[in-house]
Amino acid sequence: MNMKLDKKEKSVIVIYVIVLFVYVFTFLIVPFHKAVASWIAFVFTIVALISSLLISSIAFKSRETVISQIYGLPIFRVGVIYVITQFIIGVIICSIATFVAVPYWLVLLLSVILLGVALIGVIVTDNTRDMIEVIDESVKIETKNVTYFQINIAGIVDNCKNYDVKSELETLNNLFKFSDPVTNEATKEIEETIKVMIDKLKVLVADGSTEDIKLLIEELTNTLNQRNRICKANKR
């Protein structure tokens, strides 16, 4: 596990530390009546700042995929909304408590509820991200075979110097492009056959007769069409 912080992470930490210092300094230095309710609001605002920093680290704990980064933003947003809301409540409580006795239990209740809502928000959004990452990884695995086919066929077309079969290879390439990308249990066997045929086609295009190449292209086209019919049948 890499514990080294990058520049952005260090910047976020520094910003939170500065905000925390300014907030604590302002609260302590400004001469106003600090009732129990004010102190409770003060403490929970500090808790909110620290929690928001921790939430930020959770939000961007994994940056290996774009999906993880995108779905880390809602988690980060929960932390920001929480600390802003708690800060506003703290300012309002401190202002009111200067002139009117504010029940400490009311401030405590509001702060605890807000903290609970923030934690639930983080749990829900983080679980949602994990679920989407699993689905994304599953889709990548299920489309791996067809992606392999598409890349290899495109490469064969690019490397083909036999212009008598070039147009037929391009037609085959387009057929692969628009084929159902998802593999299922019913297509695995025929996809193994297609893989063997593509490997054979690669060899023939490099050093083979035009007739042999055309025959294999026709056979591969029929096999691919059969595979696509199987995909369609399994979706009904």
PDB file of C-alpha atoms in Angstrom:
ATOM      1  CA  MET A   1       0.000   0.000   0.000  1.00  0.00           C
ATOM      2  CA  ASN A   2       1.433   3.340  -1.083  1.00  0.00           C
ATOM      3  CA  MET A   3       1.204   5.839   1.765  1.00  0.00           C
ATOM      4  CA  LYS A   4       3.068   8.598  -0.066  1.00  0.00           C
ATOM      5  CA  LEU A   5       0.975  11.731  -0.517  1.00  0.00           C
ATOM      6  CA  ASP A   6       0.988  13.576  -3.821  1.00  0.00           C
ATOM      7  CA  LYS A   7       0.872  17.343  -4.264  1.00  0.00           C
ATOM      8  CA  LYS A   8      -2.934  17.543  -4.471  1.00  0.00           C
ATOM      9  CA  GLU A   9      -3.418  15.514  -1.286  1.00  0.00           C
ATOM     10  CA  LYS A  10      -0.891  17.643   0.568  1.00  0.00           C
ATOM     11  CA  SER A  11      -2.637  20.802  -0.670  1.00  0.00           C
ATOM     12  CA  VAL A  12      -6.028  19.557   0.566  1.00  0.00           C
ATOM     13  CA  ILE A  13      -4.578  18.774   3.999  1.00  0.00           C
ATOM     14  CA  VAL A  14      -2.896  22.190   4.219  1.00  0.00           C
ATOM     15  CA  ILE A  15      -6.152  23.952   3.257  1.00  0.00           C
ATOM     16  CA  TYR A  16      -8.096  22.078   5.938  1.00  0.00           C
ATOM     17  CA  VAL A  17      -5.418  22.838   8.557  1.00  0.00           C
ATOM     18  CA  ILE A  18      -5.499  26.542   7.657  1.00  0.00           C
ATOM     19  CA  VAL A  19      -9.300  26.664   7.832  1.00  0.00           C
ATOM     20  CA  LEU A  20      -9.239  24.823  11.158  1.00  0.00           C
ATOM     21  CA  PHE A  21      -6.640  27.187  12.603  1.00  0.00           C
ATOM     22  CA  VAL A  22      -8.502  30.299  11.440  1.00  0.00           C
ATOM     23  CA  TYR A  23     -11.790  28.964  12.812  1.00  0.00           C
ATOM     24  CA  VAL A  24     -10.364  28.062  16.241  1.00  0.00           C
ATOM     25  CA  PHE A  25      -8.431  31.335  16.474  1.00  0.00           C
ATOM     26  CA  THR A  26     -11.477  33.404  15.512  1.00  0.00           C
ATOM     27  CA  PHE A  27     -13.759  31.613  17.964  1.00  0.00           C
ATOM     28  CA  LEU A  28     -11.345  32.039  20.863  1.00  0.00           C
ATOM     29  CA  ILE A  29     -10.213  35.593  20.131  1.00  0.00           C
ATOM     30  CA  VAL A  30     -13.548  37.259  19.356  1.00  0.00           C
ATOM     31  CA  PRO A  31     -15.008  38.594  22.646  1.00  0.00           C
ATOM     32  CA  PHE A  32     -18.563  37.275  22.796  1.00  0.00           C
ATOM     33  CA  HIS A  33     -20.481  35.352  25.421  1.00  0.00           C
ATOM     34  CA  LYS A  34     -19.601  31.694  24.932  1.00  0.00           C
ATOM     35  CA  ALA A  35     -22.441  29.648  26.339  1.00  0.00           C
ATOM     36  CA  VAL A  36     -22.491  25.855  26.574  1.00  0.00           C
ATOM     37  CA  ALA A  37     -24.418  25.725  23.290  1.00  0.00           C
ATOM     38  CA  SER A  38     -21.674  27.765  21.620  1.00  0.00           C
ATOM     39  CA  TRP A  39     -18.959  25.404  22.849  1.00  0.00           C
ATOM     40  CA  ILE A  40     -20.901  22.379  21.601  1.00  0.00           C
ATOM     41  CA  ALA A  41     -21.298  23.985  18.183  1.00  0.00           C
ATOM     42  CA  PHE A  42     -17.588  24.864  18.229  1.00  0.00           C
ATOM     43  CA  VAL A  43     -16.519  21.296  19.006  1.00  0.00           C
ATOM     44  CA  PHE A  44     -18.797  19.756  16.384  1.00  0.00           C
ATOM     45  CA  THR A  45     -17.554  22.176  13.733  1.00  0.00           C
ATOM     46  CA  ILE A  46     -14.023  20.971  14.443  1.00  0.00           C
ATOM     47  CA  VAL A  47     -15.313  17.399  14.206  1.00  0.00           C
ATOM     48  CA  ALA A  48     -16.924  18.300  10.879  1.00  0.00           C
ATOM     49  CA  LEU A  49     -13.674  19.733   9.500  1.00  0.00           C
ATOM     50  CA  ILE A  50     -11.677  16.664  10.513  1.00  0.00           C
ATOM     51  CA  SER A  51     -14.407  14.330   9.239  1.00  0.00           C
ATOM     52  CA  SER A  52     -14.564  16.175   5.926  1.00  0.00           C
ATOM     53  CA  LEU A  53     -10.818  15.723   5.496  1.00  0.00           C
ATOM     54  CA  LEU A  54     -11.154  11.977   6.183  1.00  0.00           C
ATOM     55  CA  ILE A  55     -14.097  11.775   3.782  1.00  0.00           C
ATOM     56  CA  SER A  56     -11.944  13.406   1.092  1.00  0.00           C
ATOM     57  CA  SER A  57      -9.338  10.671   1.521  1.00  0.00           C
ATOM     58  CA  ILE A  58     -12.071   8.028   1.208  1.00  0.00           C
ATOM     59  CA  ALA A  59     -13.491   9.726  -1.878  1.00  0.00           C
ATOM     60  CA  PHE A  60     -10.233   9.474  -3.790  1.00  0.00           C
ATOM     61  CA  LYS A  61      -8.754   6.381  -2.138  1.00  0.00           C
ATOM     62  CA  SER A  62      -8.534   4.628  -5.523  1.00  0.00           C
ATOM     63  CA  ARG A  63      -7.488   6.484  -8.648  1.00  0.00           C
ATOM     64  CA  GLU A  64      -6.723   3.488 -10.821  1.00  0.00           C
ATOM     65  CA  THR A  65      -9.811   3.986 -12.996  1.00  0.00           C
ATOM     66  CA  VAL A  66     -11.753   6.951 -14.322  1.00  0.00           C
ATOM     67  CA  ILE A  67     -14.925   5.375 -12.926  1.00  0.00           C
ATOM     68  CA  SER A  68     -13.491   5.441  -9.409  1.00  0.00           C
ATOM     69  CA  GLN A  69     -12.522   9.093  -9.731  1.00  0.00           C
ATOM     70  CA  ILE A  70     -15.890  10.147 -11.143  1.00  0.00           C
ATOM     71  CA  TYR A  71     -17.890   8.361  -8.450  1.00  0.00           C
ATOM     72  CA  GLY A  72     -15.538   9.654  -5.768  1.00  0.00           C
ATOM     73  CA  LEU A  73     -16.901  13.153  -6.352  1.00  0.00           C
ATOM     74  CA  PRO A  74     -20.325  12.504  -4.716  1.00  0.00           C
ATOM     75  CA  ILE A  75     -18.509  11.178  -1.629  1.00  0.00           C
ATOM     76  CA  PHE A  76     -16.316  14.275  -1.531  1.00  0.00           C
ATOM     77  CA  ARG A  77     -19.423  16.454  -1.959  1.00  0.00           C
ATOM     78  CA  VAL A  78     -21.023  14.843   1.116  1.00  0.00           C
ATOM     79  CA  GLY A  79     -18.032  15.926   3.229  1.00  0.00           C
ATOM     80  CA  VAL A  80     -18.075  19.472   1.886  1.00  0.00           C
ATOM     81  CA  ILE A  81     -21.834  19.890   2.393  1.00  0.00           C
ATOM     82  CA  TYR A  82     -21.533  18.493   5.919  1.00  0.00           C
ATOM     83  CA  VAL A  83     -18.787  20.865   7.038  1.00  0.00           C
ATOM     84  CA  ILE A  84     -20.481  23.911   5.451  1.00  0.00           C
ATOM     85  CA  THR A  85     -23.830  23.057   7.053  1.00  0.00           C
ATOM     86  CA  GLN A  86     -22.246  22.458  10.459  1.00  0.00           C
ATOM     87  CA  PHE A  87     -20.311  25.726  10.174  1.00  0.00           C
ATOM     88  CA  ILE A  88     -23.478  27.678   9.358  1.00  0.00           C
ATOM     89  CA  ILE A  89     -25.296  26.069  12.295  1.00  0.00           C
ATOM     90  CA  GLY A  90     -22.339  26.917  14.539  1.00  0.00           C
ATOM     91  CA  VAL A  91     -22.326  30.573  13.499  1.00  0.00           C
ATOM     92  CA  ILE A  92     -26.082  30.870  13.987  1.00  0.00           C
ATOM     93  CA  ILE A  93     -25.952  29.202  17.417  1.00  0.00           C
ATOM     94  CA  CYS A  94     -23.057  31.378  18.592  1.00  0.00           C
ATOM     95  CA  SER A  95     -24.849  34.514  17.387  1.00  0.00           C
ATOM     96  CA  ILE A  96     -28.148  33.623  19.058  1.00  0.00           C
ATOM     97  CA  ALA A  97     -26.525  32.341  22.247  1.00  0.00           C
ATOM     98  CA  THR A  98     -24.889  35.737  22.776  1.00  0.00           C
ATOM     99  CA  PHE A  99     -28.311  37.245  23.469  1.00  0.00           C
ATOM    100  CA  VAL A 100     -30.643  34.335  24.211  1.00  0.00           C
ATOM    101  CA  ALA A 101     -30.190  31.148  26.221  1.00  0.00           C
ATOM    102  CA  VAL A 102     -30.080  28.309  23.711  1.00  0.00           C
ATOM    103  CA  PRO A 103     -30.756  24.812  25.127  1.00  0.00           C
ATOM    104  CA  TYR A 104     -27.515  22.868  24.873  1.00  0.00           C
ATOM    105  CA  TRP A 105     -29.387  19.633  24.178  1.00  0.00           C
ATOM    106  CA  LEU A 106     -30.948  21.151  21.060  1.00  0.00           C
ATOM    107  CA  VAL A 107     -27.536  22.046  19.611  1.00  0.00           C
ATOM    108  CA  LEU A 108     -26.169  18.639  20.577  1.00  0.00           C
ATOM    109  CA  LEU A 109     -29.119  16.879  18.966  1.00  0.00           C
ATOM    110  CA  LEU A 110     -28.836  18.861  15.727  1.00  0.00           C
ATOM    111  CA  SER A 111     -25.082  18.276  15.516  1.00  0.00           C
ATOM    112  CA  VAL A 112     -25.340  14.539  16.176  1.00  0.00           C
ATOM    113  CA  ILE A 113     -28.144  14.153  13.625  1.00  0.00           C
ATOM    114  CA  LEU A 114     -26.126  16.072  11.028  1.00  0.00           C
ATOM    115  CA  LEU A 115     -23.065  13.917  11.709  1.00  0.00           C
ATOM    116  CA  GLY A 116     -25.177  10.766  11.387  1.00  0.00           C
ATOM    117  CA  VAL A 117     -26.660  11.914   8.076  1.00  0.00           C
ATOM    118  CA  ALA A 118     -23.177  12.689   6.743  1.00  0.00           C
ATOM    119  CA  LEU A 119     -21.854   9.264   7.746  1.00  0.00           C
ATOM    120  CA  ILE A 120     -24.826   7.513   6.158  1.00  0.00           C
ATOM    121  CA  GLY A 121     -24.295   9.587   3.004  1.00  0.00           C
ATOM    122  CA  VAL A 122     -20.645   8.530   2.830  1.00  0.00           C
ATOM    123  CA  ILE A 123     -21.488   4.842   3.364  1.00  0.00           C
ATOM    124  CA  VAL A 124     -24.216   4.854   0.710  1.00  0.00           C
ATOM    125  CA  THR A 125     -22.188   6.724  -1.923  1.00  0.00           C
ATOM    126  CA  ASP A 126     -19.048   4.663  -1.264  1.00  0.00           C
ATOM    127  CA  ASN A 127     -21.008   1.396  -1.567  1.00  0.00           C
ATOM    128  CA  THR A 128     -22.556   2.703  -4.790  1.00  0.00           C
ATOM    129  CA  ARG A 129     -19.097   3.407  -6.191  1.00  0.00           C
ATOM    130  CA  ASP A 130     -17.870  -0.074  -5.239  1.00  0.00           C
ATOM    131  CA  MET A 131     -20.893  -1.637  -6.913  1.00  0.00           C
ATOM    132  CA  ILE A 132     -20.347   0.378 -10.113  1.00  0.00           C
ATOM    133  CA  GLU A 133     -16.640  -0.559 -10.152  1.00  0.00           C
ATOM    134  CA  VAL A 134     -17.570  -4.245  -9.880  1.00  0.00           C
ATOM    135  CA  ILE A 135     -20.081  -3.906 -12.720  1.00  0.00           C
ATOM    136  CA  ASP A 136     -17.540  -2.019 -14.835  1.00  0.00           C
ATOM    137  CA  GLU A 137     -14.905  -4.708 -14.259  1.00  0.00           C
ATOM    138  CA  SER A 138     -17.454  -7.414 -15.071  1.00  0.00           C
ATOM    139  CA  VAL A 139     -18.358  -5.703 -18.344  1.00  0.00           C
ATOM    140  CA  LYS A 140     -14.666  -5.474 -19.271  1.00  0.00           C
ATOM    141  CA  ILE A 141     -14.263  -9.204 -18.688  1.00  0.00           C
ATOM    142  CA  GLU A 142     -17.432 -10.054 -20.642  1.00  0.00           C
ATOM    143  CA  THR A 143     -16.347  -7.958 -23.640  1.00  0.00           C
ATOM    144  CA  LYS A 144     -12.684  -9.000 -23.587  1.00  0.00           C
ATOM    145  CA  ASN A 145     -13.028 -11.653 -26.318  1.00  0.00           C
ATOM    146  CA  VAL A 146     -14.766  -9.420 -28.842  1.00  0.00           C
ATOM    147  CA  THR A 147     -12.349  -6.597 -28.117  1.00  0.00           C
ATOM    148  CA  TYR A 148      -9.516  -8.999 -28.873  1.00  0.00           C
ATOM    149  CA  PHE A 149     -11.198 -10.003 -32.148  1.00  0.00           C
ATOM    150  CA  GLN A 150     -11.747  -6.389 -33.212  1.00  0.00           C
ATOM    151  CA  ILE A 151      -8.159  -5.366 -32.503  1.00  0.00           C
ATOM    152  CA  ASN A 152      -6.694  -8.328 -34.360  1.00  0.00           C
ATOM    153  CA  ILE A 153      -8.960  -8.069 -37.395  1.00  0.00           C
ATOM    154  CA  ALA A 154      -8.218  -4.342 -37.673  1.00  0.00           C
ATOM    155  CA  GLY A 155      -4.510  -5.174 -37.518  1.00  0.00           C
ATOM    156  CA  ILE A 156      -4.873  -7.789 -40.249  1.00  0.00           C
ATOM    157  CA  VAL A 157      -6.620  -5.252 -42.500  1.00  0.00           C
ATOM    158  CA  ASP A 158      -3.900  -2.667 -41.914  1.00  0.00           C
ATOM    159  CA  ASN A 159      -1.118  -5.145 -42.687  1.00  0.00           C
ATOM    160  CA  CYS A 160      -2.771  -6.705 -45.712  1.00  0.00           C
ATOM    161  CA  LYS A 161      -0.836  -6.124 -48.967  1.00  0.00           C
ATOM    162  CA  ASN A 162      -3.065  -8.374 -51.040  1.00  0.00           C
ATOM    163  CA  TYR A 163      -5.527  -5.921 -52.579  1.00  0.00           C
ATOM    164  CA  ASP A 164      -7.606  -8.737 -54.051  1.00  0.00           C
ATOM    165  CA  VAL A 165      -8.901  -9.521 -50.554  1.00  0.00           C
ATOM    166  CA  LYS A 166      -8.575  -6.092 -48.956  1.00  0.00           C
ATOM    167  CA  SER A 167     -12.212  -5.093 -49.459  1.00  0.00           C
ATOM    168  CA  GLU A 168     -13.472  -8.420 -48.118  1.00  0.00           C
ATOM    169  CA  LEU A 169     -11.285  -8.032 -45.037  1.00  0.00           C
ATOM    170  CA  GLU A 170     -12.671  -4.536 -44.476  1.00  0.00           C
ATOM    171  CA  THR A 171     -16.214  -5.924 -44.697  1.00  0.00           C
ATOM    172  CA  LEU A 172     -15.273  -8.568 -42.146  1.00  0.00           C
ATOM    173  CA  ASN A 173     -13.730  -5.877 -39.964  1.00  0.00           C
ATOM    174  CA  ASN A 174     -17.002  -3.912 -40.008  1.00  0.00           C
ATOM    175  CA  LEU A 175     -18.927  -7.053 -39.138  1.00  0.00           C
ATOM    176  CA  PHE A 176     -16.778  -7.490 -36.038  1.00  0.00           C
ATOM    177  CA  LYS A 177     -17.198  -3.820 -35.138  1.00  0.00           C
ATOM    178  CA  PHE A 178     -20.981  -4.106 -35.038  1.00  0.00           C
ATOM    179  CA  SER A 179     -21.169  -7.543 -33.421  1.00  0.00           C
ATOM    180  CA  ASP A 180     -22.619  -7.990 -29.945  1.00  0.00           C
ATOM    181  CA  PRO A 181     -19.652  -7.246 -27.643  1.00  0.00           C
ATOM    182  CA  VAL A 182     -20.803  -9.320 -24.660  1.00  0.00           C
ATOM    183  CA  THR A 183     -19.638 -12.881 -24.120  1.00  0.00           C
ATOM    184  CA  ASN A 184     -21.881 -15.403 -22.368  1.00  0.00           C
ATOM    185  CA  GLU A 185     -21.709 -19.091 -21.536  1.00  0.00           C
ATOM    186  CA  ALA A 186     -23.389 -20.056 -24.803  1.00  0.00           C
ATOM    187  CA  THR A 187     -20.861 -18.194 -26.988  1.00  0.00           C
ATOM    188  CA  LYS A 188     -17.610 -19.222 -25.311  1.00  0.00           C
ATOM    189  CA  GLU A 189     -17.084 -22.350 -27.405  1.00  0.00           C
ATOM    190  CA  ILE A 190     -17.723 -20.667 -30.751  1.00  0.00           C
ATOM    191  CA  GLU A 191     -15.544 -17.720 -29.718  1.00  0.00           C
ATOM    192  CA  GLU A 192     -12.647 -20.124 -29.193  1.00  0.00           C
ATOM    193  CA  THR A 193     -13.199 -21.301 -32.772  1.00  0.00           C
ATOM    194  CA  ILE A 194     -13.244 -17.713 -34.004  1.00  0.00           C
ATOM    195  CA  LYS A 195      -9.985 -17.012 -32.196  1.00  0.00           C
ATOM    196  CA  VAL A 196      -8.279 -19.958 -33.891  1.00  0.00           C
ATOM    197  CA  MET A 197      -9.633 -18.817 -37.272  1.00  0.00           C
ATOM    198  CA  ILE A 198      -8.379 -15.259 -36.755  1.00  0.00           C
ATOM    199  CA  ASP A 199      -4.912 -16.555 -35.885  1.00  0.00           C
ATOM    200  CA  LYS A 200      -4.972 -18.682 -39.034  1.00  0.00           C
ATOM    201  CA  LEU A 201      -6.173 -15.710 -41.106  1.00  0.00           C
ATOM    202  CA  LYS A 202      -3.294 -13.640 -39.812  1.00  0.00           C
ATOM    203  CA  VAL A 203      -0.827 -16.237 -41.095  1.00  0.00           C
ATOM    204  CA  LEU A 204      -2.559 -16.600 -44.471  1.00  0.00           C
ATOM    205  CA  VAL A 205      -2.720 -12.849 -45.081  1.00  0.00           C
ATOM    206  CA  ALA A 206       0.997 -12.614 -44.383  1.00  0.00           C
ATOM    207  CA  ASP A 207       1.881 -15.502 -46.708  1.00  0.00           C
ATOM    208  CA  GLY A 208      -0.981 -17.326 -48.341  1.00  0.00           C
ATOM    209  CA  SER A 209      -2.966 -17.676 -51.546  1.00  0.00           C
ATOM    210  CA  THR A 210      -5.855 -15.389 -52.387  1.00  0.00           C
ATOM    211  CA  GLU A 211      -8.278 -18.280 -52.677  1.00  0.00           C
ATOM    212  CA  ASP A 212      -7.356 -19.687 -49.272  1.00  0.00           C
ATOM    213  CA  ILE A 213      -7.787 -16.249 -47.698  1.00  0.00           C
ATOM    214  CA  LYS A 214     -11.190 -15.742 -49.330  1.00  0.00           C
ATOM    215  CA  LEU A 215     -12.387 -19.170 -48.214  1.00  0.00           C
ATOM    216  CA  LEU A 216     -11.316 -18.486 -44.640  1.00  0.00           C
ATOM    217  CA  ILE A 217     -12.930 -15.043 -44.670  1.00  0.00           C
ATOM    218  CA  GLU A 218     -16.202 -16.626 -45.812  1.00  0.00           C
ATOM    219  CA  GLU A 219     -15.945 -19.326 -43.152  1.00  0.00           C
ATOM    220  CA  LEU A 220     -15.092 -16.757 -40.475  1.00  0.00           C
ATOM    221  CA  THR A 221     -17.995 -14.544 -41.551  1.00  0.00           C
ATOM    222  CA  ASN A 222     -20.433 -17.441 -41.248  1.00  0.00           C
ATOM    223  CA  THR A 223     -19.038 -18.428 -37.854  1.00  0.00           C
ATOM    224  CA  LEU A 224     -19.277 -14.863 -36.576  1.00  0.00           C
ATOM    225  CA  ASN A 225     -22.869 -14.585 -37.809  1.00  0.00           C
ATOM    226  CA  GLN A 226     -23.656 -17.823 -35.989  1.00  0.00           C
ATOM    227  CA  ARG A 227     -22.099 -16.421 -32.827  1.00  0.00           C
ATOM    228  CA  ASN A 228     -24.226 -13.272 -33.140  1.00  0.00           C
ATOM    229  CA  ARG A 229     -27.382 -15.355 -33.585  1.00  0.00           C
ATOM    230  CA  ILE A 230     -26.521 -17.231 -30.386  1.00  0.00           C
ATOM    231  CA  CYS A 231     -26.103 -13.911 -28.562  1.00  0.00           C
ATOM    232  CA  LYS A 232     -29.472 -12.697 -29.810  1.00  0.00           C
ATOM    233  CA  ALA A 233     -31.205 -15.943 -28.879  1.00  0.00           C
ATOM    234  CA  ASN A 234     -29.847 -15.824 -25.317  1.00  0.00           C
ATOM    235  CA  LYS A 235     -31.241 -12.323 -24.760  1.00  0.00           C
ATOM    236  CA  ARG A 236     -34.868 -13.285 -25.324  1.00  0.00           C
TER     237      ARG A 236
END
